[in-house]
Amino acid sequence: MTDPLFARGVGLAVVLIVLVKVVVAFVVLLVATMLMVWFERKVISDMQNRIGPNRAGPFGLLQSLADGTKLFFKEDLLPDRADRFVFRLAPLLAVVPAFLVFAVIPVGGVVTIAHHVVELQVADPPMGILFLLAMSSIAVYGTMLAGWSSGSKYPLLGSVRASAQMISYEAALGLTVVTVVLEAHSLSTRAIIASQAQHVWQWNVIRLGFVPFVIFLIASTAEMNRPPFDLAEGESELGGGFNTEYSSLRFALFYLAEFMNTITMSALAVTLFFGGPDGPGFHFLRWLWPILWFVGKTGAFCYVQVWIRASLPRMRYDQLMDLGWKRLIPLALGWLLVVAAVNLSAAWGFAVIGGGVVAAVLLYQSIRVGRRRREALAAAPPARGPGGPPLRAVGPGGAGS
Amino acid sequence: MSAALLATATIPDAVTFALAAVICVVGALGVVLVRNPVHSALSLVMTLFGIAVLFVEQDAQFLAAVQVIVYTGAIVVLFLFVIMLLGVDRRERVLADTFRGQRVVAVVLGLMVLAEVVLLGHTRWTTGAHAAAGPLNGPGSNVAKLGRSIFTTYLVPFEVTSALLVVAIVGAVVLARRPGMRDGSAPPGAAEGLEEPVSPGAAGEGLDAADEDEDDKAVAR
């Protein structure tokens, strides 16, 4: 359960190993993020029949480095009306959780370095997967405060949208994670991949019946504010959204956080549903194969993320909230109950499935009846006053101006 | 007692505790002393985070995660939402007493809590042993023990609490709806709070002036 590295006390070697793990994870994640930016631009341009970055380095590989350098040397603007302290704090609050989440993801098996058993992940706390949820709730602050502290209307609207969206989808995300935890009997990420290790059929994506995985994929995309859920940025509506006023290094930090989250969420999907570093290996270089499997699966997921971005148009805000609250959360909750019941016994499983179907039919029927009555009311002339004034738009056009 | 605690603590334990305690106290002072409500809320986040670190240090891992998820991730975000949307984030006039005699009561209550903490620190309950649900030395992690005790021994209180929360939500929805409203559209007053989110510099000037007047009146009274 606990990290075997600390089983025999904490000596100098252990501290060194931990430090090396931290530094390696940091550097690898940074480089991977750089490559991810390149990968995304290249794949999208391929899907749109363009060439994409091709000047800096072979295949334009160094384009992200060039862009980063450029951003670094740009003027660092601080809006006049900004809240100075919070404005500077917000990008850090976006980046730090993005780094920290990666710490609990197992990237490989267990190796022995100088008689110390080392798990190939930065940390394996008993609360494991809850740490992910905690960090994603911290990440809300980055977006929210960035928009608020800019002292400008569009960023504020973007941040209000973003925080509502992230909080809503965190519920669906959490429920799918609970489904996985129910199957793995542990919160620790290491135990979660161990529970899927025997066979492909043991992978959670199959064992839990595909639905939690789909919900996880949708909810994590929304959690990252990536298209089609990028209403927080909405270039065409909000002029860039919560990060409109940011420039130079601070903007680069937001950019970094976004792409880092893409990688982390892909890695997390692999960990939770696709067995993590599990896969066939060979007898030579035993430690290498799990890492390769992990990297391969994560890369495939990154491709899926880019694919989603390239093919789906942005959703409208009410559609987004409908999808989250009225469809994903009830579905995830229902599926959680079914998984729990099936875990208990087959009889309970069928009972809960039957009950769920009956309840769903009843709910559907009641919604239909309610809608029909409302339409009848709307068609009839109202008794006194209008049935309900239209919701006034939230925005700078409101009564305050 | 505190000397005994210090004797049993290891150096990493002590350093972690000291850092987390400083974070907690600075954050708590910030909540009270900082003028801008948003900065206050952020100070509260800092305190909650420090407490989460203290929980980890006590091997209460689950509690630490839940502390961050629930308090930092949900409750303070809601505070911020209200502050940002309803535009309470203008500098408050801290010198004006909102309720008569509030300050005296606050000082008395604060002294009572301080006395309580000091007294509790000298009782036999403060052993310095690390917290865990159930027997301290049993097998299994803290998370497993906590789960077992919640779903067996304390099942009824747990379920009753969840029912209470549902009742509270339903109650809030019922109270927010106005009588005579049959369809799903918002009640006439509901949209008003959302008219214009207020950002630090962007508060309407006219609005500000009106508020200053009100504050002045409050002081005069």
Coordinates of C-alpha atoms in Angstrom, one line a residue:
Chain A
M1 CA 0.0 0.0 0.0
T2 CA 2.6 2.5 1.0
D3 CA 5.6 3.2 -1.1
P4 CA 8.1 0.4 -0.8
L5 CA 10.8 2.9 -1.2
F6 CA 10.3 4.1 2.3
A7 CA 9.9 0.7 3.8
R8 CA 13.4 0.6 5.3
G9 CA 13.6 4.2 6.5
V10 CA 14.6 7.4 4.8
G11 CA 18.3 7.6 4.0
L12 CA 20.4 9.7 1.7
A13 CA 19.9 7.3 -1.2
V14 CA 16.2 7.4 -0.8
V15 CA 16.1 11.2 -0.8
L16 CA 18.4 11.2 -3.9
I17 CA 16.1 8.8 -5.7
V18 CA 13.0 10.9 -4.9
L19 CA 14.8 14.0 -6.1
V20 CA 15.8 12.3 -9.4
K21 CA 12.3 11.1 -9.9
V22 CA 10.9 14.6 -9.4
V23 CA 13.4 16.2 -11.7
V24 CA 13.0 13.6 -14.4
A25 CA 9.2 13.9 -14.3
F26 CA 9.5 17.7 -14.5
V27 CA 11.8 17.7 -17.5
V28 CA 10.0 14.9 -19.3
L29 CA 6.6 16.6 -18.8
L30 CA 8.0 20.0 -20.1
V31 CA 9.6 18.4 -23.2
A32 CA 6.4 16.3 -23.8
T33 CA 4.3 19.5 -23.6
M34 CA 6.5 21.2 -26.1
L35 CA 6.2 18.2 -28.4
M36 CA 2.4 18.1 -27.8
V37 CA 2.0 21.7 -29.0
W38 CA 3.9 20.7 -32.2
F39 CA 2.0 17.5 -32.5
E40 CA -1.4 19.2 -32.2
R41 CA -0.5 21.9 -34.7
K42 CA 0.9 19.3 -37.2
V43 CA -2.1 16.9 -36.9
I44 CA -4.7 19.7 -37.1
S45 CA -3.0 21.1 -40.2
D46 CA -2.9 17.7 -41.7
M47 CA -6.6 17.3 -41.1
Q48 CA -7.2 20.7 -42.6
N49 CA -5.1 20.0 -45.7
R50 CA -2.4 22.4 -44.6
I51 CA 1.3 21.8 -44.0
G52 CA 1.6 23.4 -40.5
P53 CA 4.9 24.4 -38.9
N54 CA 7.8 23.3 -41.0
R55 CA 10.5 26.0 -40.7
A56 CA 12.2 25.6 -37.3
G57 CA 14.1 22.3 -37.1
P58 CA 13.2 19.1 -38.9
F59 CA 9.5 18.9 -39.5
G60 CA 9.1 22.1 -37.6
L61 CA 9.8 20.3 -34.4
L62 CA 11.5 23.3 -32.8
Q63 CA 8.6 25.6 -33.6
S64 CA 7.3 25.5 -30.0
L65 CA 10.7 26.4 -28.7
A66 CA 10.8 29.4 -31.1
D67 CA 7.4 30.5 -30.0
G68 CA 8.3 30.1 -26.4
T69 CA 11.4 32.2 -26.8
K70 CA 9.4 34.8 -28.6
L71 CA 6.8 34.9 -25.8
F72 CA 9.5 35.2 -23.3
F73 CA 10.9 38.3 -24.8
K74 CA 7.6 40.1 -25.4
E75 CA 6.5 43.0 -23.3
D76 CA 4.9 42.0 -20.1
L77 CA 1.7 44.0 -19.9
L78 CA -0.2 44.7 -16.7
P79 CA -3.6 46.3 -17.2
D80 CA -4.2 49.5 -15.4
R81 CA -7.4 48.2 -13.7
A82 CA -6.0 44.8 -12.9
D83 CA -5.6 43.5 -9.4
R84 CA -1.9 43.3 -9.4
F85 CA -1.3 40.6 -6.9
V86 CA -4.0 38.2 -8.2
F87 CA -3.1 38.9 -11.8
R88 CA 0.4 37.7 -11.2
L89 CA -0.8 34.7 -9.0
A90 CA -3.4 33.3 -11.4
P91 CA -1.0 31.8 -14.1
L92 CA 0.9 30.0 -11.3
L93 CA -2.3 28.6 -10.0
A94 CA -3.0 27.2 -13.4
V95 CA 0.5 25.7 -14.0
V96 CA 1.3 24.2 -10.6
P97 CA -1.7 21.8 -10.4
A98 CA -1.0 20.7 -14.0
F99 CA 2.5 19.6 -12.9
L100 CA 1.4 18.0 -9.6
V101 CA -1.3 15.8 -11.1
F102 CA 1.3 14.0 -13.1
A103 CA 3.1 13.1 -9.9
V104 CA 0.6 10.3 -9.0
I105 CA 0.5 8.7 -12.5
P106 CA 2.4 5.4 -12.7
V107 CA 4.5 5.6 -15.9
G108 CA 6.1 2.2 -15.6
G109 CA 6.6 -0.9 -13.4
V110 CA 8.8 -1.4 -10.4
V111 CA 12.6 -1.3 -10.7
T112 CA 15.4 -1.9 -8.2
I113 CA 18.0 0.8 -8.0
A114 CA 20.9 0.2 -5.5
H115 CA 18.8 -2.4 -3.5
H116 CA 15.9 0.1 -3.3
V117 CA 12.6 -0.9 -4.8
V118 CA 11.5 2.1 -6.8
E119 CA 8.0 2.6 -8.3
L120 CA 8.2 4.5 -11.5
Q121 CA 6.0 7.4 -10.4
V122 CA 6.8 10.4 -8.4
A123 CA 4.5 9.6 -5.5
D124 CA 2.1 6.9 -4.6
P125 CA -0.1 8.3 -1.8
P126 CA -2.9 6.2 -0.3
M127 CA -5.4 8.9 -1.4
G128 CA -3.9 8.6 -5.0
I129 CA -6.8 9.4 -7.3
L130 CA -8.4 11.9 -4.9
F131 CA -5.3 13.9 -5.3
L132 CA -6.2 14.4 -8.9
L133 CA -9.7 15.7 -8.0
A134 CA -8.1 18.0 -5.4
M135 CA -5.7 19.4 -8.0
S136 CA -8.3 19.9 -10.6
S137 CA -10.4 21.9 -8.1
I138 CA -7.3 24.1 -7.5
A139 CA -6.9 24.5 -11.2
V140 CA -10.3 26.2 -11.3
Y141 CA -8.8 29.1 -9.4
G142 CA -6.2 29.8 -12.1
T143 CA -8.9 30.4 -14.7
M144 CA -11.3 32.1 -12.4
L145 CA -8.9 34.5 -10.9
A146 CA -7.2 35.3 -14.2
G147 CA -10.5 36.5 -15.6
W148 CA -11.5 38.4 -12.6
S149 CA -8.2 40.1 -11.9
S150 CA -7.8 41.4 -15.4
G151 CA -10.3 44.1 -14.6
S152 CA -11.9 43.8 -18.0
K153 CA -15.3 42.5 -19.1
Y154 CA -14.5 39.8 -21.6
P155 CA -12.0 38.0 -19.4
L156 CA -14.5 38.1 -16.5
L157 CA -17.3 36.6 -18.6
G158 CA -14.8 33.9 -19.8
S159 CA -13.8 33.1 -16.2
V160 CA -17.4 32.9 -15.0
R161 CA -18.2 30.5 -17.8
A162 CA -15.0 28.5 -17.1
S163 CA -15.5 28.1 -13.4
A164 CA -19.1 27.1 -13.7
Q165 CA -18.2 24.6 -16.4
M166 CA -15.3 23.1 -14.5
I167 CA -17.3 22.7 -11.3
S168 CA -20.2 21.1 -13.1
Y169 CA -18.1 18.6 -15.0
E170 CA -15.9 17.8 -12.0
A171 CA -19.0 16.0 -10.6
A172 CA -19.3 13.7 -13.6
L173 CA -15.6 13.2 -13.6
G174 CA -15.6 12.3 -10.0
L175 CA -18.4 9.8 -10.4
T176 CA -16.6 7.9 -13.1
V177 CA -13.5 7.8 -11.0
V178 CA -15.6 6.4 -8.2
T179 CA -16.7 3.6 -10.5
V180 CA -13.1 2.7 -11.2
V181 CA -12.2 2.9 -7.5
L182 CA -15.2 0.5 -6.8
E183 CA -13.6 -2.0 -9.1
A184 CA -10.0 -1.6 -7.9
H185 CA -10.9 -1.5 -4.2
S186 CA -8.3 1.2 -3.7
L187 CA -7.6 4.8 -4.2
S188 CA -4.0 4.4 -5.0
T189 CA -3.1 4.7 -8.7
R190 CA -0.6 1.8 -8.4
A191 CA -3.3 -0.4 -7.0
I192 CA -5.7 0.7 -9.8
I193 CA -3.3 -0.4 -12.5
A194 CA -2.4 -3.6 -10.6
S195 CA -6.1 -4.5 -10.6
Q196 CA -6.2 -4.4 -14.4
A197 CA -2.9 -6.1 -15.0
Q198 CA -3.8 -9.7 -15.8
H199 CA -5.4 -9.5 -19.2
V200 CA -6.9 -7.1 -21.7
W201 CA -10.3 -8.2 -20.5
Q202 CA -9.4 -6.9 -17.1
W203 CA -8.9 -3.3 -18.3
N204 CA -11.5 -1.1 -16.8
V205 CA -12.7 0.2 -20.1
I206 CA -14.1 -3.3 -20.8
R207 CA -14.8 -4.4 -17.3
L208 CA -16.9 -1.4 -16.5
G209 CA -18.8 -1.5 -19.7
F210 CA -17.4 1.4 -21.8
V211 CA -19.9 4.0 -20.5
P212 CA -17.7 5.4 -17.6
F213 CA -14.8 5.7 -20.0
V214 CA -16.9 7.8 -22.5
I215 CA -18.2 10.0 -19.7
F216 CA -14.6 10.4 -18.4
L217 CA -13.4 11.4 -21.8
I218 CA -16.1 14.0 -22.2
A219 CA -15.8 15.3 -18.7
S220 CA -12.1 15.6 -18.8
T221 CA -12.2 17.5 -22.1
A222 CA -14.6 19.9 -20.5
E223 CA -12.4 20.1 -17.4
M224 CA -9.5 21.1 -19.5
N225 CA -11.5 23.8 -21.4
R226 CA -10.5 22.2 -24.7
P227 CA -12.7 22.3 -27.8
P228 CA -15.6 21.6 -28.1
F229 CA -15.9 22.9 -24.6
D230 CA -13.6 25.9 -24.9
L231 CA -16.3 28.5 -24.1
A232 CA -14.0 30.1 -21.6
E233 CA -11.8 31.2 -24.4
G234 CA -14.3 31.6 -27.2
E235 CA -12.2 33.7 -29.6
S236 CA -15.2 34.6 -31.7
E237 CA -17.3 35.7 -28.7
L238 CA -15.0 36.8 -25.9
G239 CA -11.9 37.8 -27.8
G240 CA -9.8 35.1 -26.1
G241 CA -11.7 34.8 -22.9
F242 CA -10.0 34.6 -19.5
N243 CA -6.5 35.2 -20.8
T244 CA -7.3 38.1 -23.1
E245 CA -5.2 40.6 -21.0
Y246 CA -2.3 38.3 -20.5
S247 CA 0.9 38.6 -22.5
S248 CA 4.4 37.4 -22.6
L249 CA 5.5 34.8 -20.0
R250 CA 2.2 34.8 -18.1
F251 CA 0.3 33.9 -21.2
A252 CA 2.9 31.2 -21.9
L253 CA 2.2 29.7 -18.5
F254 CA -1.5 29.4 -19.4
Y255 CA -0.7 27.9 -22.7
L256 CA 1.7 25.5 -21.0
A257 CA -0.9 24.5 -18.5
E258 CA -3.4 23.8 -21.1
F259 CA -1.2 21.4 -23.1
M260 CA 0.2 19.9 -20.0
N261 CA -3.3 19.1 -18.9
T262 CA -4.0 17.5 -22.2
I263 CA -1.1 15.1 -21.7
T264 CA -1.9 14.5 -18.0
M265 CA -5.6 13.7 -18.7
S266 CA -4.6 11.3 -21.5
A267 CA -2.2 9.6 -19.1
L268 CA -4.9 9.5 -16.6
A269 CA -7.4 7.9 -19.0
V270 CA -4.7 5.3 -19.7
T271 CA -4.2 4.7 -16.0
L272 CA -7.8 4.5 -15.1
F273 CA -9.2 2.6 -18.0
F274 CA -6.5 1.1 -20.2
G275 CA -4.3 -0.7 -17.7
G276 CA -1.6 2.0 -17.5
P277 CA 1.8 0.5 -18.3
D278 CA 0.3 -2.9 -18.8
G279 CA 1.1 -4.8 -22.0
P280 CA 3.1 -7.7 -23.3
G281 CA 6.9 -7.4 -22.7
F282 CA 10.0 -9.4 -23.5
H283 CA 12.6 -10.9 -21.3
F284 CA 15.4 -8.5 -22.1
L285 CA 15.2 -4.9 -20.8
R286 CA 12.2 -5.8 -18.6
W287 CA 11.8 -2.3 -17.2
L288 CA 11.5 -0.7 -20.6
W289 CA 8.4 -2.3 -22.1
P290 CA 5.9 -1.0 -19.5
I291 CA 7.2 2.5 -20.1
L292 CA 6.9 2.1 -23.8
W293 CA 3.4 0.8 -23.5
F294 CA 2.5 3.7 -21.3
V295 CA 3.9 6.3 -23.7
G296 CA 2.3 4.6 -26.6
K297 CA -1.1 4.5 -25.1
T298 CA -0.8 8.1 -23.9
G299 CA 0.3 9.2 -27.3
A300 CA -2.8 7.5 -28.9
F301 CA -5.0 9.4 -26.4
C302 CA -3.3 12.7 -27.2
Y303 CA -4.1 12.0 -30.9
V304 CA -7.8 11.4 -30.0
Q305 CA -7.8 14.7 -28.1
V306 CA -6.5 16.5 -31.2
W307 CA -8.9 14.7 -33.4
I308 CA -11.8 15.8 -31.2
R309 CA -10.6 19.3 -31.3
A310 CA -10.3 19.3 -35.1
S311 CA -13.7 17.8 -35.8
L312 CA -16.2 19.2 -33.3
P313 CA -17.6 22.8 -33.3
R314 CA -17.9 24.7 -30.0
M315 CA -21.0 24.1 -28.0
R316 CA -23.4 26.7 -26.8
Y317 CA -23.4 27.5 -23.1
D318 CA -26.8 26.1 -22.3
Q319 CA -26.1 22.9 -24.3
L320 CA -23.0 22.5 -22.3
M321 CA -24.8 22.8 -19.0
D322 CA -27.6 20.5 -20.2
L323 CA -25.2 17.9 -21.2
G324 CA -23.3 18.0 -17.9
W325 CA -26.2 18.2 -15.4
K326 CA -29.1 16.5 -17.2
R327 CA -27.3 13.7 -19.0
L328 CA -23.7 12.9 -17.9
I329 CA -24.2 13.2 -14.1
P330 CA -27.4 11.1 -13.9
L331 CA -25.9 8.5 -16.3
A332 CA -22.7 8.3 -14.4
L333 CA -24.6 8.0 -11.1
G334 CA -26.8 5.3 -12.5
W335 CA -23.9 3.4 -13.9
L336 CA -22.1 3.6 -10.6
L337 CA -25.1 2.0 -8.8
V338 CA -25.2 -0.8 -11.4
V339 CA -21.5 -1.5 -11.1
A340 CA -21.8 -1.6 -7.3
A341 CA -24.8 -3.9 -7.4
V342 CA -23.1 -6.3 -9.9
N343 CA -20.0 -6.3 -7.7
L344 CA -22.3 -7.5 -4.8
S345 CA -24.1 -10.3 -6.7
A346 CA -25.7 -11.0 -10.0
A347 CA -29.2 -10.9 -8.4
W348 CA -28.6 -7.4 -7.0
G349 CA -27.2 -6.4 -10.4
F350 CA -30.3 -7.4 -12.3
A351 CA -32.6 -5.8 -9.6
V352 CA -30.8 -2.5 -9.8
I353 CA -30.8 -2.5 -13.6
G354 CA -34.5 -3.3 -13.6
G355 CA -35.2 -0.6 -11.1
G356 CA -33.1 1.9 -13.0
V357 CA -35.0 1.2 -16.2
V358 CA -38.3 1.6 -14.5
A359 CA -37.1 4.9 -12.9
A360 CA -35.8 6.2 -16.2
V361 CA -39.1 5.5 -17.9
L362 CA -41.0 7.2 -15.1
L363 CA -38.7 10.2 -15.2
Y364 CA -39.0 10.5 -19.0
Q365 CA -42.8 10.2 -18.8
S366 CA -43.0 12.9 -16.1
I367 CA -40.7 15.2 -18.1
R368 CA -42.9 14.7 -21.1
V369 CA -46.1 15.4 -19.2
G370 CA -44.6 18.5 -17.7
R371 CA -43.4 19.8 -21.0
R372 CA -46.8 19.3 -22.6
R373 CA -48.5 21.1 -19.7
R374 CA -46.0 24.0 -20.0
E375 CA -46.6 24.2 -23.8
A376 CA -50.3 24.3 -23.2
L377 CA -49.9 27.1 -20.6
A378 CA -47.6 29.0 -23.0
A379 CA -50.2 28.7 -25.8
A380 CA -53.0 30.0 -23.7
P381 CA -53.2 33.7 -23.0
P382 CA -51.6 34.4 -19.6
A383 CA -53.9 35.2 -16.7
R384 CA -51.9 38.1 -15.3
G385 CA -48.8 39.6 -16.8
P386 CA -46.4 37.6 -19.0
G387 CA -45.6 34.1 -18.0
G388 CA -42.1 34.9 -17.2
P389 CA -39.9 37.7 -18.6
P390 CA -36.9 36.5 -20.7
L391 CA -33.7 36.1 -18.8
R392 CA -31.6 39.1 -19.3
A393 CA -28.3 38.5 -20.8
V394 CA -25.3 38.5 -18.5
G395 CA -23.0 41.0 -19.9
P396 CA -21.7 44.5 -20.2
G397 CA -24.9 45.5 -21.9
G398 CA -26.7 45.1 -18.5
A399 CA -28.3 47.7 -16.4
G400 CA -25.1 48.8 -14.8
S401 CA -23.8 50.7 -17.8
Chain B
M1 CA 2.5 18.0 27.3
S2 CA 3.9 20.1 24.5
A3 CA 7.4 19.2 25.6
A4 CA 6.5 15.5 25.3
L5 CA 5.1 16.1 21.8
L6 CA 8.2 17.8 20.7
A7 CA 10.3 14.9 22.0
T8 CA 8.3 12.3 20.0
A9 CA 8.2 14.3 16.7
T10 CA 10.8 13.6 14.1
I11 CA 12.6 16.5 12.3
P12 CA 10.6 16.2 9.0
D13 CA 7.4 16.1 11.1
A14 CA 8.4 19.2 13.0
V15 CA 9.4 21.1 9.9
T16 CA 6.2 20.2 8.1
F17 CA 4.1 21.2 11.0
A18 CA 5.9 24.5 11.5
L19 CA 5.5 25.4 7.8
A20 CA 1.9 24.4 7.6
A21 CA 1.2 26.2 10.9
V22 CA 2.7 29.4 9.6
I23 CA 0.7 29.1 6.4
C24 CA -2.5 28.5 8.4
V25 CA -1.9 31.5 10.7
V26 CA -0.8 33.9 8.0
G27 CA -3.9 32.9 6.0
A28 CA -6.2 33.3 8.9
L29 CA -4.8 36.7 9.7
G30 CA -5.2 37.6 6.0
V31 CA -8.9 36.7 6.1
V32 CA -9.5 39.1 8.8
L33 CA -7.1 41.9 8.0
V34 CA -7.1 42.2 4.2
R35 CA -9.5 44.8 2.9
N36 CA -10.4 43.3 -0.5
P37 CA -12.9 40.5 -0.1
V38 CA -11.3 38.5 -3.0
H39 CA -7.9 38.6 -1.2
S40 CA -9.7 37.5 2.0
A41 CA -11.2 34.5 0.2
L42 CA -7.7 33.6 -1.2
S43 CA -6.3 33.9 2.3
L44 CA -9.0 31.4 3.4
V45 CA -7.8 29.1 0.7
M46 CA -4.3 29.4 2.0
T47 CA -5.5 28.4 5.5
L48 CA -7.5 25.5 4.3
F49 CA -4.5 24.3 2.3
G50 CA -2.3 24.5 5.4
I51 CA -4.8 22.5 7.3
A52 CA -4.8 19.9 4.6
V53 CA -1.0 19.6 4.9
L54 CA -1.4 19.1 8.6
F55 CA -3.9 16.3 7.9
V56 CA -1.4 14.6 5.7
E57 CA 1.2 15.0 8.3
Q58 CA -1.2 13.2 10.7
D59 CA -1.7 10.3 8.3
A60 CA -5.2 11.4 7.7
Q61 CA -4.8 11.3 3.9
F62 CA -8.4 11.0 3.0
L63 CA -9.4 13.9 5.2
A64 CA -6.7 16.0 3.5
A65 CA -7.9 15.3 0.0
V66 CA -11.5 15.9 1.0
Q67 CA -10.6 19.1 2.7
V68 CA -9.1 20.4 -0.5
I69 CA -11.8 19.1 -2.8
V70 CA -14.8 20.2 -0.7
Y71 CA -13.6 23.4 1.0
T72 CA -11.1 24.8 -1.4
G73 CA -12.7 23.4 -4.6
A74 CA -16.3 24.0 -3.9
I75 CA -17.1 26.3 -1.0
V76 CA -14.5 29.0 -1.5
V77 CA -15.2 28.9 -5.2
L78 CA -18.8 29.6 -4.4
F79 CA -17.7 32.5 -2.1
L80 CA -15.7 33.9 -5.0
F81 CA -18.6 33.5 -7.3
V82 CA -20.8 35.5 -5.1
I83 CA -18.2 38.1 -4.5
M84 CA -17.5 38.5 -8.2
L85 CA -21.1 38.3 -9.5
L86 CA -22.8 40.3 -6.9
G87 CA -20.1 42.9 -6.8
V88 CA -19.4 42.9 -3.1
D89 CA -15.8 43.3 -3.9
R90 CA -15.7 47.0 -3.3
R91 CA -13.6 48.0 -0.3
E92 CA -15.7 47.7 2.8
R93 CA -15.7 50.4 5.3
V94 CA -14.3 48.4 8.1
L95 CA -14.7 51.0 10.8
A96 CA -18.5 50.9 10.7
D97 CA -20.1 48.3 12.9
T98 CA -22.7 46.4 11.0
F99 CA -24.4 45.1 14.1
R100 CA -24.4 47.1 17.3
G101 CA -22.1 45.5 19.8
Q102 CA -20.7 43.1 17.2
R103 CA -17.1 43.9 18.2
V104 CA -17.5 43.2 21.9
V105 CA -19.2 39.9 21.2
A106 CA -16.5 39.0 18.7
V107 CA -13.7 39.7 21.2
V108 CA -15.5 37.7 24.0
L109 CA -16.1 34.8 21.7
G110 CA -12.5 34.8 20.4
L111 CA -11.2 34.8 24.0
M112 CA -13.5 31.9 24.8
V113 CA -12.2 29.8 21.9
L114 CA -8.6 30.7 22.8
A115 CA -9.2 29.5 26.4
E116 CA -10.8 26.4 25.1
V117 CA -7.8 25.6 22.9
V118 CA -5.4 26.2 25.7
L119 CA -7.4 24.1 28.1
L120 CA -7.8 21.2 25.6
G121 CA -4.0 21.3 25.0
H122 CA -3.5 20.4 28.7
T123 CA -5.9 17.5 28.9
R124 CA -5.2 13.9 28.6
W125 CA -6.9 13.7 25.2
T126 CA -4.0 15.5 23.5
T127 CA -1.7 12.6 23.2
G128 CA 0.2 13.5 20.0
A129 CA -0.6 10.2 18.5
H130 CA -1.4 10.2 14.8
A131 CA -5.0 10.3 14.0
A132 CA -6.7 7.4 12.3
A133 CA -10.2 6.0 12.3
G134 CA -10.6 2.9 14.4
P135 CA -7.8 1.3 16.3
L136 CA -4.6 3.1 15.6
N137 CA -2.3 0.1 15.1
G138 CA -4.6 -2.1 13.1
P139 CA -3.7 -3.2 9.6
G140 CA -4.7 -1.3 6.4
S141 CA -4.5 2.3 5.4
N142 CA -6.3 5.2 6.9
V143 CA -8.6 5.4 3.9
A144 CA -9.7 1.8 4.2
K145 CA -10.3 2.1 8.0
L146 CA -12.3 5.3 7.5
G147 CA -14.4 3.8 4.8
R148 CA -15.1 0.7 6.9
S149 CA -16.2 2.7 9.9
I150 CA -18.3 5.1 7.9
F151 CA -20.2 2.3 6.2
T152 CA -20.6 0.1 9.2
T153 CA -20.5 1.7 12.6
Y154 CA -21.5 5.2 11.5
L155 CA -23.8 4.3 8.6
V156 CA -26.9 5.9 10.0
P157 CA -25.4 9.3 10.8
F158 CA -23.8 9.3 7.4
E159 CA -27.0 8.5 5.5
V160 CA -28.9 11.0 7.7
T161 CA -26.4 13.7 6.8
S162 CA -26.8 13.0 3.1
A163 CA -30.6 13.2 3.4
L164 CA -30.2 16.5 5.3
L165 CA -28.1 17.9 2.4
V166 CA -30.8 16.8 -0.2
V167 CA -33.5 18.4 2.0
A168 CA -31.4 21.6 2.1
I169 CA -31.0 21.7 -1.7
V170 CA -34.7 21.1 -2.3
G171 CA -35.5 23.8 0.2
A172 CA -33.2 26.2 -1.5
V173 CA -34.8 25.5 -4.8
V174 CA -38.3 25.9 -3.4
L175 CA -37.4 29.2 -1.7
A176 CA -35.8 30.6 -4.8
R177 CA -38.9 30.0 -6.9
R178 CA -41.6 32.5 -6.7
P179 CA -45.2 31.5 -6.2
G180 CA -47.3 31.6 -9.3
M181 CA -44.4 30.7 -11.5
R182 CA -45.3 27.6 -13.4
D183 CA -42.8 27.3 -16.3
G184 CA -39.1 26.8 -16.1
S185 CA -38.0 30.3 -16.9
A186 CA -36.3 32.4 -14.3
P187 CA -38.4 34.4 -11.7
P188 CA -38.4 38.1 -12.3
G189 CA -35.8 38.8 -9.6
A190 CA -33.5 36.0 -10.3
A191 CA -31.7 37.6 -13.2
E192 CA -31.0 40.8 -11.4
G193 CA -28.1 39.5 -9.3
L194 CA -26.5 38.4 -12.5
E195 CA -26.8 41.7 -14.4
E196 CA -23.2 42.7 -14.4
P197 CA -20.3 40.9 -12.9
V198 CA -18.0 43.4 -11.2
S199 CA -14.3 43.2 -11.8
P200 CA -11.7 45.0 -9.6
G201 CA -11.5 48.2 -11.6
A202 CA -14.6 47.9 -13.6
A203 CA -17.2 48.7 -10.9
G204 CA -19.6 51.2 -12.3
E205 CA -18.7 54.6 -11.1
G206 CA -22.3 55.7 -10.4
L207 CA -22.9 52.5 -8.5
D208 CA -19.8 53.2 -6.4
A209 CA -20.8 56.7 -5.5
A210 CA -24.3 55.6 -4.4
D211 CA -22.7 53.0 -2.2
E212 CA -20.4 55.5 -0.7
D213 CA -23.4 57.6 0.2
E214 CA -25.0 54.7 1.9
D215 CA -21.9 54.0 3.9
D216 CA -21.7 57.6 5.0
K217 CA -25.2 57.4 6.2
A218 CA -24.5 54.3 8.1
V219 CA -21.6 56.0 9.8
A220 CA -23.7 59.1 10.6
R221 CA -26.3 56.9 12.3

